[in-house]
Short mmCIF file of C-alpha atoms in Angstrom, two decimals:
data_model
loop_
_atom_site.label_atom_id
_atom_site.label_comp_id
_atom_site.label_asym_id
_atom_site.label_seq_id
_atom_site.Cartn_x
_atom_site.Cartn_y
_atom_site.Cartn_z
CA MET A 1 -2.74 46.33 49.98
CA LYS A 2 -5.18 44.86 47.48
CA ARG A 3 -4.17 47.39 44.80
CA ALA A 4 -0.47 46.71 45.41
CA PHE A 5 -1.10 42.99 44.98
CA SER A 6 -2.94 43.61 41.74
CA LEU A 7 -0.05 45.73 40.43
CA SER A 8 2.46 43.06 41.43
CA ARG A 9 0.44 40.35 39.68
CA ALA A 10 0.18 42.50 36.54
CA LYS A 11 3.98 42.99 36.56
CA LEU A 12 4.47 39.26 36.91
CA LEU A 13 2.11 38.57 34.00
CA LEU A 14 3.87 41.16 31.82
CA ALA A 15 7.25 39.63 32.71
CA ALA A 16 5.99 36.11 31.91
CA ALA A 17 4.57 37.32 28.61
CA GLY A 18 7.90 38.92 27.78
CA VAL A 19 9.80 35.73 28.53
CA LEU A 20 7.32 33.72 26.46
CA GLY A 21 7.57 36.15 23.59
CA ALA A 22 11.34 35.99 23.70
CA LEU A 23 11.20 32.20 23.61
CA VAL A 24 8.84 32.25 20.65
CA LEU A 25 10.99 34.73 18.80
CA GLY A 26 14.03 32.67 19.67
CA GLN A 27 12.45 29.49 18.36
CA ALA A 28 11.33 31.31 15.22
CA GLY A 29 14.86 32.61 14.72
CA ILE A 30 16.34 29.13 15.16
CA GLN A 31 13.84 27.69 12.67
CA ALA A 32 14.56 30.48 10.18
CA ALA A 33 18.31 29.86 10.47
CA ARG A 34 17.77 26.13 10.00
CA ASP A 35 15.58 26.68 6.94
CA ALA A 36 18.16 29.05 5.42
CA ARG A 37 20.97 26.51 6.00
CA LEU A 38 18.96 23.72 4.37
CA ALA A 39 18.03 25.97 1.41
CA ARG A 40 21.71 26.69 0.79
CA LEU A 41 22.32 22.96 0.38
CA PHE A 42 20.11 23.01 -2.73
CA GLU A 43 21.78 26.02 -4.36
CA GLY A 44 23.78 25.54 -7.51
CA PRO A 45 23.54 23.56 -10.75
CA CYS A 46 21.70 20.24 -10.70
CA ASP A 47 21.43 17.13 -12.85
CA LEU A 48 17.96 16.73 -14.41
CA CYS A 49 16.50 13.23 -14.14
CA GLU A 50 14.42 12.87 -17.27
CA ARG A 51 10.97 11.39 -16.92
CA GLN A 52 11.04 7.63 -17.38
CA PRO A 53 8.28 5.38 -18.70
CA ALA A 54 6.92 2.85 -16.22
CA THR A 55 8.21 -0.71 -16.57
CA TYR A 56 6.82 -3.79 -14.88
CA TYR A 57 8.08 -7.03 -13.46
CA PRO A 58 7.01 -10.19 -15.27
CA ARG A 59 4.22 -12.27 -13.75
CA PRO A 60 5.29 -13.81 -10.42
CA VAL A 61 6.39 -17.45 -10.69
CA TYR A 62 5.94 -19.53 -7.53
CA HIS A 63 7.78 -22.63 -6.53
CA THR A 64 5.03 -25.26 -6.22
CA GLU A 65 7.13 -28.17 -4.95
CA GLY A 66 6.08 -29.40 -1.57
CA TYR A 67 2.71 -27.70 -1.75
CA LYS A 68 0.89 -30.81 -0.46
CA ALA A 69 2.64 -30.38 2.89
CA LEU A 70 1.23 -26.87 3.16
CA GLN A 71 -2.33 -28.16 2.68
CA LYS A 72 -2.07 -29.95 6.05
CA THR A 73 -1.92 -26.66 7.96
CA SER A 74 -4.96 -25.46 9.84
CA GLY A 75 -4.75 -21.66 9.53
CA PRO A 76 -7.79 -20.06 7.90
CA ASP A 77 -5.87 -17.82 5.55
CA PHE A 78 -2.18 -18.72 5.46
CA GLY A 79 0.07 -21.73 5.59
CA GLU A 80 3.21 -21.99 7.65
CA THR A 81 4.47 -18.64 8.88
CA ASP A 82 7.61 -18.85 6.78
CA SER A 83 5.71 -19.90 3.67
CA GLU A 84 4.85 -17.81 0.63
CA PHE A 85 1.59 -19.68 0.22
CA ALA A 86 -1.89 -19.18 1.60
CA THR A 87 -3.84 -22.35 2.17
CA GLN A 88 -7.15 -23.27 0.62
CA VAL A 89 -8.98 -24.42 3.74
CA LEU A 90 -12.46 -25.39 2.65
CA GLN A 91 -13.70 -26.31 6.12
CA ASP A 92 -13.47 -22.66 7.13
CA GLU A 93 -15.52 -21.46 4.18
CA ILE A 94 -19.23 -20.65 4.63
CA SER A 95 -20.96 -23.78 3.35
CA TYR A 96 -24.40 -22.26 2.80
CA VAL A 97 -23.53 -19.31 0.56
CA ASP A 98 -26.37 -19.27 -1.89
CA GLY A 99 -25.29 -19.71 -5.49
CA GLU A 100 -21.78 -20.93 -4.82
CA ALA A 101 -20.51 -22.82 -7.87
CA ARG A 102 -16.97 -24.10 -7.39
CA GLU A 103 -17.78 -27.18 -9.44
CA ASP A 104 -18.55 -25.06 -12.49
CA VAL A 105 -15.13 -23.44 -12.47
CA GLU A 106 -13.42 -26.78 -11.83
CA ALA A 107 -15.20 -28.14 -14.91
CA ALA A 108 -14.08 -25.13 -16.93
CA LEU A 109 -10.51 -25.59 -15.80
CA ARG A 110 -10.52 -29.23 -16.84
CA ARG A 111 -11.46 -28.41 -20.43
CA GLY A 112 -8.17 -28.92 -22.26
CA GLY A 113 -7.12 -25.91 -24.30
CA ARG A 114 -9.97 -23.65 -23.13
CA VAL A 115 -7.80 -22.25 -20.33
CA ASP A 116 -4.28 -22.24 -21.81
CA GLY A 117 -3.93 -25.98 -21.44
CA MET A 118 -4.32 -26.09 -17.65
CA THR A 119 -5.47 -29.43 -16.32
CA GLY A 120 -7.37 -29.72 -13.10
CA ALA A 121 -8.61 -27.06 -10.66
CA THR A 122 -5.91 -27.75 -8.10
CA PRO A 123 -4.24 -24.98 -6.04
CA VAL A 124 -1.03 -25.58 -7.98
CA SER A 125 -2.83 -25.03 -11.30
CA ARG A 126 -4.21 -21.76 -10.02
CA LEU A 127 -0.69 -20.69 -9.06
CA ARG A 128 0.32 -21.29 -12.67
CA ALA A 129 -2.77 -19.65 -14.15
CA PRO A 130 -2.46 -16.48 -16.25
CA SER A 131 -2.53 -13.27 -14.28
CA SER A 132 -2.87 -9.68 -15.43
CA TYR A 133 -1.30 -8.33 -12.24
CA ARG A 134 2.17 -6.80 -12.53
CA ASP A 135 4.28 -4.96 -9.99
CA ARG A 136 5.83 -1.78 -11.28
CA ARG A 137 9.60 -1.64 -11.08
CA PRO A 138 10.92 1.17 -8.85
CA PHE A 139 12.35 4.09 -10.77
CA GLU A 140 16.15 4.23 -10.74
CA THR A 141 16.32 8.04 -10.64
CA LEU A 142 14.39 10.81 -8.92
CA GLN A 143 10.85 10.78 -10.33
CA ILE A 144 7.61 12.45 -9.25
CA ILE A 145 4.94 9.75 -9.27
CA TYR A 146 1.96 11.79 -7.99
CA PRO A 147 0.36 13.90 -9.26
CA GLU A 148 0.91 12.98 -12.89
CA GLU A 149 1.63 15.55 -15.55
CA GLY A 150 -1.54 17.42 -16.52
CA THR A 151 -3.59 16.36 -13.52
CA LEU A 152 -6.85 18.32 -12.98
CA PHE A 153 -7.92 18.52 -9.34
CA PRO A 154 -11.45 19.39 -8.20
CA PRO A 155 -11.59 22.67 -6.24
CA ASN A 156 -13.32 21.03 -3.27
CA LEU A 157 -10.64 18.42 -2.65
CA CYS A 158 -8.74 18.47 0.66
CA PRO A 159 -4.96 19.12 0.30
CA PRO A 160 -3.38 16.23 -1.63
CA TYR A 161 0.03 14.67 -1.28
CA LEU A 162 3.05 15.02 -3.54
CA GLU A 163 4.91 11.71 -3.89
CA TRP A 164 8.17 10.71 -5.54
CA GLU A 165 10.67 7.85 -5.79
CA ASP A 166 14.41 8.26 -5.31
CA ALA A 167 16.92 5.46 -4.75
CA ARG A 168 19.90 7.79 -4.11
CA ASN A 169 19.04 10.82 -1.99
CA ASN A 170 17.82 11.33 1.59
CA LEU A 171 16.79 15.01 1.64
CA TRP A 172 14.48 16.83 -0.76
CA GLN A 173 13.34 20.36 -1.57
CA ILE A 174 9.85 20.95 -2.97
CA SER A 175 9.17 24.13 -5.01
CA VAL A 176 5.65 25.20 -5.90
CA GLU A 177 5.22 27.96 -8.51
CA LEU A 178 1.89 29.36 -9.72
CA GLY A 179 1.44 30.67 -13.22
CA GLY A 180 5.11 31.02 -14.17
CA ASN A 181 5.50 34.34 -12.33
CA GLY A 182 8.77 33.32 -10.71
CA GLU A 183 7.38 33.40 -7.17
CA GLU A 184 8.02 30.06 -5.53
CA SER A 185 7.14 28.52 -2.17
CA THR A 186 9.83 26.10 -1.06
CA PHE A 187 9.82 23.36 1.56
CA VAL A 188 12.41 20.81 2.73
CA THR A 189 11.59 17.30 3.92
CA GLY A 190 13.31 14.02 4.73
CA GLU A 191 10.30 11.95 3.56
CA LYS A 192 9.36 10.90 0.01
CA ARG A 193 5.81 12.11 0.58
CA TRP A 194 4.79 15.67 1.25
CA ARG A 195 1.37 17.25 1.73
CA PHE A 196 0.41 20.70 0.42
CA PRO A 197 -0.09 23.04 3.42
CA SER A 198 -3.70 24.17 3.80
CA GLU A 199 -2.88 27.87 3.27
CA LEU A 200 -0.97 27.16 0.05
CA TRP A 201 -3.64 24.76 -1.22
CA ASN A 202 -6.35 27.36 -0.62
CA THR A 203 -4.37 29.82 -2.72
CA LEU A 204 -3.99 27.28 -5.52
CA ARG A 205 -7.68 26.40 -5.45
CA ARG A 206 -8.47 30.06 -6.01
CA ASP A 207 -5.81 30.98 -8.57
CA ALA A 208 -4.76 27.78 -10.43
CA VAL A 209 -7.97 27.50 -12.41
CA THR A 210 -6.64 29.42 -15.41
CA ARG A 211 -2.91 29.02 -14.76
CA ASP A 212 -0.67 25.98 -14.35
CA THR A 213 0.88 25.17 -11.01
CA THR A 214 4.40 23.84 -11.43
CA VAL A 215 5.88 21.49 -8.84
CA ARG A 216 9.59 20.70 -8.71
CA VAL A 217 11.53 18.30 -6.48
CA LYS A 218 15.30 18.43 -5.93
CA GLY A 219 17.16 15.73 -4.07
CA ILE A 220 20.53 15.60 -2.33
CA GLN A 221 22.40 13.12 -0.24
CA ILE A 222 23.64 14.36 3.14
CA ASP A 223 26.04 12.67 5.51
CA GLU A 224 25.77 12.26 9.30
CA ASN A 225 27.06 15.81 9.78
CA GLY A 226 24.35 17.28 7.59
CA GLU A 227 26.76 18.12 4.76
CA ARG A 228 25.90 17.53 1.13
CA VAL A 229 27.56 14.62 -0.61
CA GLY A 230 27.61 14.57 -4.43
CA GLU A 231 25.59 16.56 -6.92
CA ILE A 232 22.09 17.97 -6.70
CA GLN A 233 19.48 16.05 -8.69
CA ALA A 234 16.10 17.31 -9.91
CA ALA A 235 13.04 15.48 -11.17
CA GLU A 236 11.29 16.74 -14.28
CA PRO A 237 8.65 19.23 -13.13
CA VAL A 238 4.97 18.38 -13.03
CA HIS A 239 2.18 20.77 -14.01
CA PHE A 240 -1.41 20.64 -12.80
CA ARG A 241 -4.51 22.81 -12.65
CA ILE A 242 -7.63 23.18 -10.54
CA SER A 243 -11.00 22.68 -12.22
CA LYS A 244 -13.64 25.36 -11.92
CA ASP A 245 -16.22 22.61 -11.39
CA PRO A 246 -16.43 20.82 -8.02
CA ALA A 247 -16.66 17.04 -7.77
CA ASP A 248 -19.46 15.30 -5.90
CA PRO A 249 -18.15 15.64 -2.35
CA TYR A 250 -19.11 12.22 -0.96
CA ILE A 251 -17.81 8.73 -1.75
CA VAL A 252 -19.50 5.68 -0.22
CA TYR A 253 -17.38 2.55 -0.09
CA ARG A 254 -16.82 -0.62 1.90
CA LEU A 255 -13.55 -1.38 3.62
CA VAL A 256 -12.27 -4.94 3.16
CA PRO A 257 -8.87 -5.86 4.59
CA PRO A 258 -7.01 -8.39 2.41
CA PRO A 259 -6.69 -11.24 1.78
CA PHE A 260 -10.12 -12.38 0.64
CA SER A 261 -12.13 -14.75 2.86
CA SER A 262 -15.78 -15.63 2.87
CA LEU A 263 -15.76 -14.80 6.60
CA LYS A 264 -15.04 -11.10 6.00
CA THR A 265 -17.58 -8.62 7.43
CA PRO A 266 -16.82 -5.30 5.69
CA ASP A 267 -18.30 -2.05 7.04
CA ILE A 268 -19.50 0.74 4.71
CA PHE A 269 -18.00 4.21 5.11
CA VAL A 270 -18.65 7.69 3.78
CA ARG A 271 -15.73 9.90 2.82
CA ASP A 272 -16.19 13.64 2.35
CA ILE A 273 -13.38 14.56 -0.04
CA ARG A 274 -13.19 17.97 1.64
CA GLU A 275 -12.21 16.31 4.94
CA ASP A 276 -9.44 13.96 6.03
CA GLU A 277 -11.34 11.24 7.85
CA PRO A 278 -14.17 8.90 6.75
CA THR A 279 -17.43 8.36 8.68
CA LEU A 280 -18.99 4.97 9.40
CA PHE A 281 -22.21 4.69 7.36
CA LEU A 282 -23.35 1.08 7.95
CA SER A 283 -21.79 -1.40 10.37
CA ALA A 284 -21.71 -5.10 9.54
CA ARG A 285 -21.53 -5.81 13.32
CA ARG A 286 -19.09 -8.66 12.53
CA SER A 287 -22.09 -10.73 11.47
CA TYR A 288 -22.81 -9.72 7.86
CA CYS A 289 -21.11 -9.37 4.50
CA ILE A 290 -22.59 -6.23 2.93
CA ASN A 291 -21.80 -6.36 -0.78
CA CYS A 292 -23.21 -4.13 -3.52
CA HIS A 293 -24.97 -0.94 -2.44
CA THR A 294 -26.60 1.84 -4.43
CA PHE A 295 -28.59 5.02 -3.81
CA SER A 296 -31.45 6.33 -5.92
CA SER A 297 -30.44 9.95 -5.31
CA LYS A 298 -27.12 11.73 -5.62
CA GLU A 299 -27.54 13.21 -2.15
CA GLY A 300 -27.65 9.80 -0.46
CA ASN A 301 -29.84 11.04 2.41
CA LYS A 302 -33.17 10.75 0.64
CA GLY A 303 -34.84 8.44 -1.83
CA LYS A 304 -34.08 4.71 -1.74
CA LEU A 305 -31.15 2.48 -0.86
CA GLY A 306 -30.46 -1.01 -2.20
CA LEU A 307 -28.10 -3.51 -0.53
CA GLN A 308 -27.01 -7.12 -1.08
CA ILE A 309 -26.36 -8.88 2.21
CA ARG A 310 -25.13 -12.25 3.42
CA CYS A 311 -25.69 -13.26 7.03
CA LEU A 312 -22.57 -15.00 8.42
CA ARG A 313 -24.28 -16.54 11.45
CA PRO A 314 -25.21 -20.14 10.53
CA GLY A 315 -28.66 -21.19 11.74
CA ASN A 316 -29.67 -17.70 12.87
CA SER A 317 -31.40 -16.59 9.68
CA LYS A 318 -34.11 -18.16 7.54
CA LEU A 319 -32.89 -15.95 4.67
CA PRO A 320 -29.07 -15.90 4.86
CA VAL A 321 -28.67 -14.19 1.47
CA TYR A 322 -31.01 -11.40 0.43
CA VAL A 323 -31.52 -7.98 -1.15
CA ALA A 324 -32.31 -5.23 1.34
CA TYR A 325 -34.49 -2.31 0.30
CA TYR A 326 -34.75 0.88 2.38
CA ASP A 327 -36.92 3.94 1.74
CA MET A 328 -35.10 6.84 3.44
CA ASP A 329 -38.01 9.27 3.01
CA LYS A 330 -40.48 6.95 4.77
CA GLY A 331 -37.95 5.39 7.14
CA VAL A 332 -39.02 1.84 6.31
CA GLY A 333 -37.23 -1.12 4.79
CA GLN A 334 -37.49 -4.85 4.16
CA LYS A 335 -35.67 -7.97 3.10
CA LEU A 336 -36.64 -9.10 -0.36
CA GLN A 337 -37.35 -12.79 -0.88
CA LEU A 338 -36.52 -13.15 -4.58
CA PRO A 339 -38.75 -15.49 -6.64
CA PHE A 340 -35.71 -17.20 -8.20
CA ASP A 341 -33.86 -20.45 -7.67
CA ILE A 342 -30.86 -18.60 -6.24
CA GLN A 343 -30.99 -15.56 -3.95
CA MET A 344 -27.43 -14.35 -4.73
CA SER A 345 -27.35 -10.96 -6.53
CA THR A 346 -24.92 -8.08 -7.20
CA PHE A 347 -24.40 -4.86 -9.18
CA MET A 348 -27.49 -2.71 -8.65
CA ALA A 349 -28.83 0.44 -10.31
CA TRP A 350 -31.96 2.53 -9.58
CA SER A 351 -34.05 3.93 -12.42
CA PRO A 352 -34.03 7.75 -12.74
CA ASP A 353 -37.63 7.93 -11.35
CA GLU A 354 -36.44 5.92 -8.30
CA THR A 355 -39.15 3.27 -8.70
CA LYS A 356 -37.24 0.31 -10.18
CA LEU A 357 -34.08 -1.41 -9.01
CA ALA A 358 -32.19 -3.32 -11.73
CA PHE A 359 -29.65 -5.89 -10.52
CA SER A 360 -27.68 -8.96 -11.55
CA ALA A 361 -29.64 -11.87 -10.08
CA ASN A 362 -30.01 -15.64 -10.04
CA GLN A 363 -26.25 -15.80 -9.80
CA LYS A 364 -23.90 -18.67 -9.36
CA ILE A 365 -20.69 -17.20 -7.94
CA VAL A 366 -17.15 -18.42 -7.60
CA ALA A 367 -14.77 -17.02 -5.02
CA PHE A 368 -11.68 -19.06 -4.17
CA LYS A 369 -9.30 -17.83 -1.51
CA PRO A 370 -5.98 -16.72 -2.92
CA ILE A 371 -3.17 -19.22 -2.80
CA VAL A 372 -0.79 -16.33 -2.35
CA TYR A 373 -1.29 -12.87 -0.95
CA GLU A 374 -2.81 -11.39 -4.09
CA THR A 375 -6.45 -11.50 -5.13
CA GLN A 376 -9.05 -14.22 -5.16
CA LEU A 377 -10.21 -16.08 -8.22
CA ALA A 378 -13.71 -14.74 -8.65
CA GLY A 379 -16.36 -14.89 -11.29
CA MET A 380 -19.93 -15.71 -12.23
CA SER A 381 -20.96 -18.90 -13.99
CA ALA A 382 -24.64 -17.82 -14.18
CA SER A 383 -26.33 -14.42 -13.99
CA ASP A 384 -29.56 -12.74 -15.17
CA ILE A 385 -30.86 -9.17 -15.05
CA ALA A 386 -33.83 -8.71 -12.72
CA ILE A 387 -36.06 -5.74 -11.84
CA TYR A 388 -37.57 -4.91 -8.46
CA ASP A 389 -40.58 -2.56 -8.70
CA SER A 390 -40.94 -0.63 -5.45
CA ASN A 391 -44.46 0.54 -6.37
CA THR A 392 -45.84 -2.99 -6.75
CA ASN A 393 -43.30 -4.76 -4.48
CA GLU A 394 -42.71 -7.30 -7.26
CA THR A 395 -39.47 -8.74 -8.61
CA TYR A 396 -39.13 -10.38 -12.03
CA LEU A 397 -36.45 -11.46 -14.52
CA LEU A 398 -36.14 -9.03 -17.42
CA PRO A 399 -37.20 -10.64 -20.75
CA GLY A 400 -34.39 -10.30 -23.27
CA ALA A 401 -31.76 -10.06 -20.48
CA SER A 402 -32.27 -13.41 -18.71
CA ASP A 403 -31.09 -16.03 -21.22
CA PRO A 404 -29.68 -19.14 -19.47
CA ASP A 405 -27.05 -19.44 -22.23
CA PHE A 406 -25.54 -16.08 -21.34
CA LEU A 407 -24.07 -14.25 -18.35
CA GLU A 408 -26.04 -11.01 -18.10
CA ILE A 409 -24.58 -8.61 -15.58
CA TYR A 410 -23.76 -4.95 -14.70
CA PRO A 411 -27.11 -3.18 -15.48
CA ARG A 412 -27.24 0.59 -15.91
CA TRP A 413 -30.13 2.86 -16.88
CA SER A 414 -30.10 5.53 -19.56
CA LEU A 415 -30.57 9.03 -18.19
CA ASP A 416 -34.24 9.14 -19.23
CA GLY A 417 -34.97 5.61 -17.97
CA SER A 418 -36.14 4.40 -21.38
CA ARG A 419 -33.32 1.87 -21.86
CA LEU A 420 -31.18 -0.49 -19.81
CA VAL A 421 -27.56 -1.21 -20.72
CA PHE A 422 -25.89 -4.40 -19.52
CA SER A 423 -22.94 -6.70 -20.24
CA ARG A 424 -23.36 -10.16 -21.75
CA SER A 425 -21.09 -13.14 -22.41
CA PRO A 426 -21.67 -16.83 -23.28
CA VAL A 427 -21.65 -19.18 -20.27
CA GLY A 428 -19.03 -21.85 -19.72
CA ASN A 429 -15.78 -19.89 -19.84
CA HIS A 430 -13.29 -19.69 -17.04
CA PRO A 431 -13.59 -16.27 -15.27
CA ALA A 432 -10.14 -15.22 -16.48
CA HIS A 433 -11.29 -15.69 -20.09
CA VAL A 434 -14.74 -14.10 -20.05
CA LEU A 435 -15.19 -11.33 -22.65
CA PHE A 436 -18.31 -9.17 -22.47
CA ASP A 437 -20.44 -7.56 -25.18
CA LEU A 438 -22.36 -4.40 -24.29
CA CYS A 439 -26.12 -4.74 -24.91
CA VAL A 440 -29.08 -2.40 -24.63
CA ILE A 441 -32.75 -3.20 -24.16
CA SER A 442 -35.79 -0.91 -24.32
CA MET A 443 -37.69 -0.42 -21.08
CA GLU A 444 -40.64 1.35 -22.71
CA PRO A 445 -44.04 -0.31 -22.03
CA GLY A 446 -45.13 -2.64 -24.81
CA THR A 447 -41.61 -3.28 -26.15
CA ASP A 448 -39.63 -6.54 -26.00
#
């Protein structure tokens, strides 16, 4: 009886497997038939859409009438829900940010002629201020916008996306050809963004080092019955290669949702470019603004870490703005009380021997909220270059790079540590009109 039951169960399992296999084969057959039907829609001659140069909209012009009424709103970031303006609500700003210097920028704005004739640092004047931002106009014909012609990808990058613009069509065929051998892989999609399949990308990473990969996109318009309407269009093909040299696999960055606000608490993430998802590296715990950060080693898991931090909990910290120093090898760190008038600092760089941290210090900063959903007006009205020596636990302004008549900012060491390069500009200009010289100073003992 037991053996008969076992045989019956085996027969049932075989029958179930047969049914499942038939279903799989049936689904595969249906998919193959569908793919063949879609491929036939793209057969035949096509109109080539020549590559177009990018053109840009002029600077946005905002209607400033009635702005005073918007200033009466109480929202921290925006005005009335149907308004194009964001309000400048000073009562919601952090009042104790060390080094804040709104008055310096207001004075610069009031200097007639220095800032294109603007008068007064009012929100309306900032709306009318010069802006370098431009929106690109959408392309009128089918155009591949990523990757660009001649792109060189690192071999350790996860599969990228192919992107295009098309104002006419609603179905597209992607063709990928390696090395001009005539063998193409084709795919059909209803989206204007398509990702290279992992298997295909692995093949390209291996073989596209010495040969171009050519990507083509055709577009058609189909009606509600799935029939083609009009002619086939094709974008100009794009060629790319894969480098033989890998890129550094990790990127460390902070994530800040727009628009700008002094109440933001951005977390720091690590992204492995070989993977799809980032990893949280340092949480702000909704209580801190973690600004500049830098590692002394390329690996990022040894050596030293420098951070600039603002505590956003009024009254809970005796040192609300500070530089944080952490020795990853020893597992110890500390807050640095800087011996300067102002504790605000940014833009850090470790020396090659990992003993000295150069940073932009003694800074007066300006950071207005945006009046519209763009970017904030930001700049420095004062800045010096300082050095923190981890061996002696001392911090000092760098002679020759701490002149009160200049903004000295963005330090970077030479590869041998013998020199420090930084940017310098005279003080007193509006942030939009600051132009920097590039300076270098010797860091050898006994030199000035």
